[in-house]
Short mmCIF file of C-alpha atoms in Angstrom, two decimals:
data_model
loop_
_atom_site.label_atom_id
_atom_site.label_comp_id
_atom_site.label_asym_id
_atom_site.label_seq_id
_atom_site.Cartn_x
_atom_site.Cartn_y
_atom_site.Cartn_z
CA UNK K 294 26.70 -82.33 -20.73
CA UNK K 295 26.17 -81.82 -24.48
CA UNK K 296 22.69 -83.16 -23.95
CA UNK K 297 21.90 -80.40 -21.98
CA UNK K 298 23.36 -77.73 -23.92
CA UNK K 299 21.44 -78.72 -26.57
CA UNK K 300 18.28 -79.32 -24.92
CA UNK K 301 18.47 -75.68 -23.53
CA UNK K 302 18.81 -74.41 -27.23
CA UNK K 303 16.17 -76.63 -28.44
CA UNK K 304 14.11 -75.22 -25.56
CA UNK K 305 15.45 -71.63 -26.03
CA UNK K 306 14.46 -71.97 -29.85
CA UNK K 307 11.00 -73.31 -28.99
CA UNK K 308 9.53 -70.59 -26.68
CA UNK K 309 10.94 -68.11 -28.95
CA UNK K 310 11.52 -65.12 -26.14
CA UNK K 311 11.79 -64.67 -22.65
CA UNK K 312 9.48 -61.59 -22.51
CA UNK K 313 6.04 -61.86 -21.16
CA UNK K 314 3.48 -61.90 -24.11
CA UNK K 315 1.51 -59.06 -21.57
CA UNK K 316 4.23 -56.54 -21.80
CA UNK K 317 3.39 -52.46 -21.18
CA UNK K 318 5.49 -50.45 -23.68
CA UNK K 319 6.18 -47.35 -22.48
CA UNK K 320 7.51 -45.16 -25.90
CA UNK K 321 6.90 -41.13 -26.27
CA UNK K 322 4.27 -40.36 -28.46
CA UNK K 323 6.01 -38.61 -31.86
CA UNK K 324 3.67 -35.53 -30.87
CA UNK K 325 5.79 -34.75 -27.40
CA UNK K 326 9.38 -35.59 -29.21
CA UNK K 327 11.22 -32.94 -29.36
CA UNK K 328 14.31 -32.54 -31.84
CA UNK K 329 17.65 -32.32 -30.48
CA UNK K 330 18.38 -28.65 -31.78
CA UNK K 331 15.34 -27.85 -29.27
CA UNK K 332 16.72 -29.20 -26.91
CA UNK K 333 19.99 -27.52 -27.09
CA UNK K 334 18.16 -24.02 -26.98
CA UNK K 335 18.24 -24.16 -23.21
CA UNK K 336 21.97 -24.69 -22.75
CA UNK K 337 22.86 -22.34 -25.57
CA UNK K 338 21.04 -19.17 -24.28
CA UNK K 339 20.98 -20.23 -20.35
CA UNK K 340 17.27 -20.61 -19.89
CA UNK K 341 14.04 -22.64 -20.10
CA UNK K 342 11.91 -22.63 -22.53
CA UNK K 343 8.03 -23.10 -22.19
CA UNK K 344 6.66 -22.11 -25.32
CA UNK K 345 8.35 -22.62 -28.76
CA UNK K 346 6.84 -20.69 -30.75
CA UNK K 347 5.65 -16.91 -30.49
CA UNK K 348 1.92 -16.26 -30.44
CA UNK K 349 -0.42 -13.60 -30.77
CA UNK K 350 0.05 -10.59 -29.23
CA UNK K 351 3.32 -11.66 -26.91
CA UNK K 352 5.43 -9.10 -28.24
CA UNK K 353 3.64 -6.20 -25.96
CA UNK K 354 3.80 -8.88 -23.10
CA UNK K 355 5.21 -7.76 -19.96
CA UNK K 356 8.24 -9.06 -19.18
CA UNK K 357 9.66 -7.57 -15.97
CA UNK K 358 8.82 -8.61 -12.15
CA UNK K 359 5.53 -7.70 -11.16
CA UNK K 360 5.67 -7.72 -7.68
CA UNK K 361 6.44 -3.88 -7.22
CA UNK K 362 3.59 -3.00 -10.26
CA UNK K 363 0.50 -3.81 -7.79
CA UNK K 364 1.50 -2.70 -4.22
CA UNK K 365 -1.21 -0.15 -3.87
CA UNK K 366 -3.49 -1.06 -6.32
CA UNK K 367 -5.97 -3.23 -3.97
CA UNK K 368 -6.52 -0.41 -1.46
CA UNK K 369 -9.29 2.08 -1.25
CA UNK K 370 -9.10 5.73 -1.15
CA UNK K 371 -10.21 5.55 2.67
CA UNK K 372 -7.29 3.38 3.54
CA UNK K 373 -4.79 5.44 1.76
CA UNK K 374 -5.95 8.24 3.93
CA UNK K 375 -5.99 6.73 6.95
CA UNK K 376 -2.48 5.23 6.15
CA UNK K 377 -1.23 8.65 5.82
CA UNK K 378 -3.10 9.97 8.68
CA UNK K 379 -1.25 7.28 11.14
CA UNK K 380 1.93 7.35 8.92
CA UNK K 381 4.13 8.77 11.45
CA UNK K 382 3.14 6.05 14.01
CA UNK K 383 3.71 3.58 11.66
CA UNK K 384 7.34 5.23 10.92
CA UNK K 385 8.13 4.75 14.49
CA UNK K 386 6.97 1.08 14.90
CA UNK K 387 9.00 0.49 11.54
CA UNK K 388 11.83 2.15 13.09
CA UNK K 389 11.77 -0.40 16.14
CA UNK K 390 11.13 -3.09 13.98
CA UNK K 391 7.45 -3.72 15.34
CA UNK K 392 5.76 -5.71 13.03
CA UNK K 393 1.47 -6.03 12.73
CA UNK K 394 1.05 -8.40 15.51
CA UNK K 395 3.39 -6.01 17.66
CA UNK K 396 0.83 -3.39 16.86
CA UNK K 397 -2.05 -5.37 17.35
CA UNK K 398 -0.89 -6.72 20.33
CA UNK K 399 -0.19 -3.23 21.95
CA UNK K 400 -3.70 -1.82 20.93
CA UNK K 401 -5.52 -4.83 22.63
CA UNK K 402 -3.43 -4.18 26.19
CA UNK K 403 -4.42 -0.42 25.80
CA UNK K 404 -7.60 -1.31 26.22
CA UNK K 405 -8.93 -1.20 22.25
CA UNK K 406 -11.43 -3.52 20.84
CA UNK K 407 -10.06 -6.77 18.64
CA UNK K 408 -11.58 -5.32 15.56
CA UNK K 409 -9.93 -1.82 15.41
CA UNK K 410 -6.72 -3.52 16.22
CA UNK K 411 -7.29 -6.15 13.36
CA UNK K 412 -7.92 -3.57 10.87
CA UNK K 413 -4.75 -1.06 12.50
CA UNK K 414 -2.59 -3.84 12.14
CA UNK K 415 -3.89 -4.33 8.29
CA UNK K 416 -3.19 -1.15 7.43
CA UNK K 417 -0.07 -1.40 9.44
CA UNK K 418 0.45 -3.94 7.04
CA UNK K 419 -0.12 -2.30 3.57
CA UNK K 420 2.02 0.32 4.81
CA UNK K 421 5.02 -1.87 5.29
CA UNK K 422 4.29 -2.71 1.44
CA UNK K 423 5.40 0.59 0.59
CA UNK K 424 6.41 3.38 3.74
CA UNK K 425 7.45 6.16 1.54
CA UNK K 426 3.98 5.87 -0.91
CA UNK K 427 2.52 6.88 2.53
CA UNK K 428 4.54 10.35 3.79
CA UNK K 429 3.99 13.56 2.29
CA UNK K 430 7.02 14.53 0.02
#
């Protein structure tokens, strides 16, 4: 038995490491480690952050949601006027709920062509954006 043991240890000794000599390392780079007082950041003021440092003209950038700031900025001046012109239909198919495939559905059993009910049911669609941009105040 002691033969063994110390065969194993002469053999252990001899190879010198039971690692493959083809071994991937896989460390961080020291240009993506970050120190752990940035890393803190995030659980001291409740957020992520992306950039670390300010830059160049961020101080005028626009923080707030944008979703309301564009609503009728990709329309033209004839489809703002024909919004308003068919605004009181629309009010009433808002009313019930109708959405632009209601609409577009109802214009093709009356009888209309699939093109003027595509583009009634678009701008059925820009007014549900935005209804009151639409009625006269």
């Amino acid at each position: 038995m002691k033969l063994a043991f110390i065969l194993l240890a002469a053999l252990l000794f001899a190879t010198g490491s039971a690692l493959p000599t083809h071994v991937k390392i896989a460390h961080a780079s020291p240009s993506l480690v970050q120190s752990s007082q940035d890393a803190r950041k995030a659980d001291v003021t409740g957020g992520r952050f992306l950039r670390s440092s300010e830059r160049v003209n961020e101080a005028n950038e626009e923080r707030g949601k944008l979703a309301g700031l564009f609503l009728l900025d990709d329309i033209t001046a004839a489809q703002k006027e024909s919004i308003k012109k068919l605004a009181p239909t629309f009010a009433k198919l808002n009313e019930k709920d109708d959405g632009a495939i209601d609409l577009f559905d109802m214009l093709i059993r009356q009888g209309h062509s699939v093109k003027s009910a595509e583009k009634a049911g678009d701008l059925y669609t820009i007014y549900l954006r935005n209804p009151s941009a639409f009625h006269a105040s």
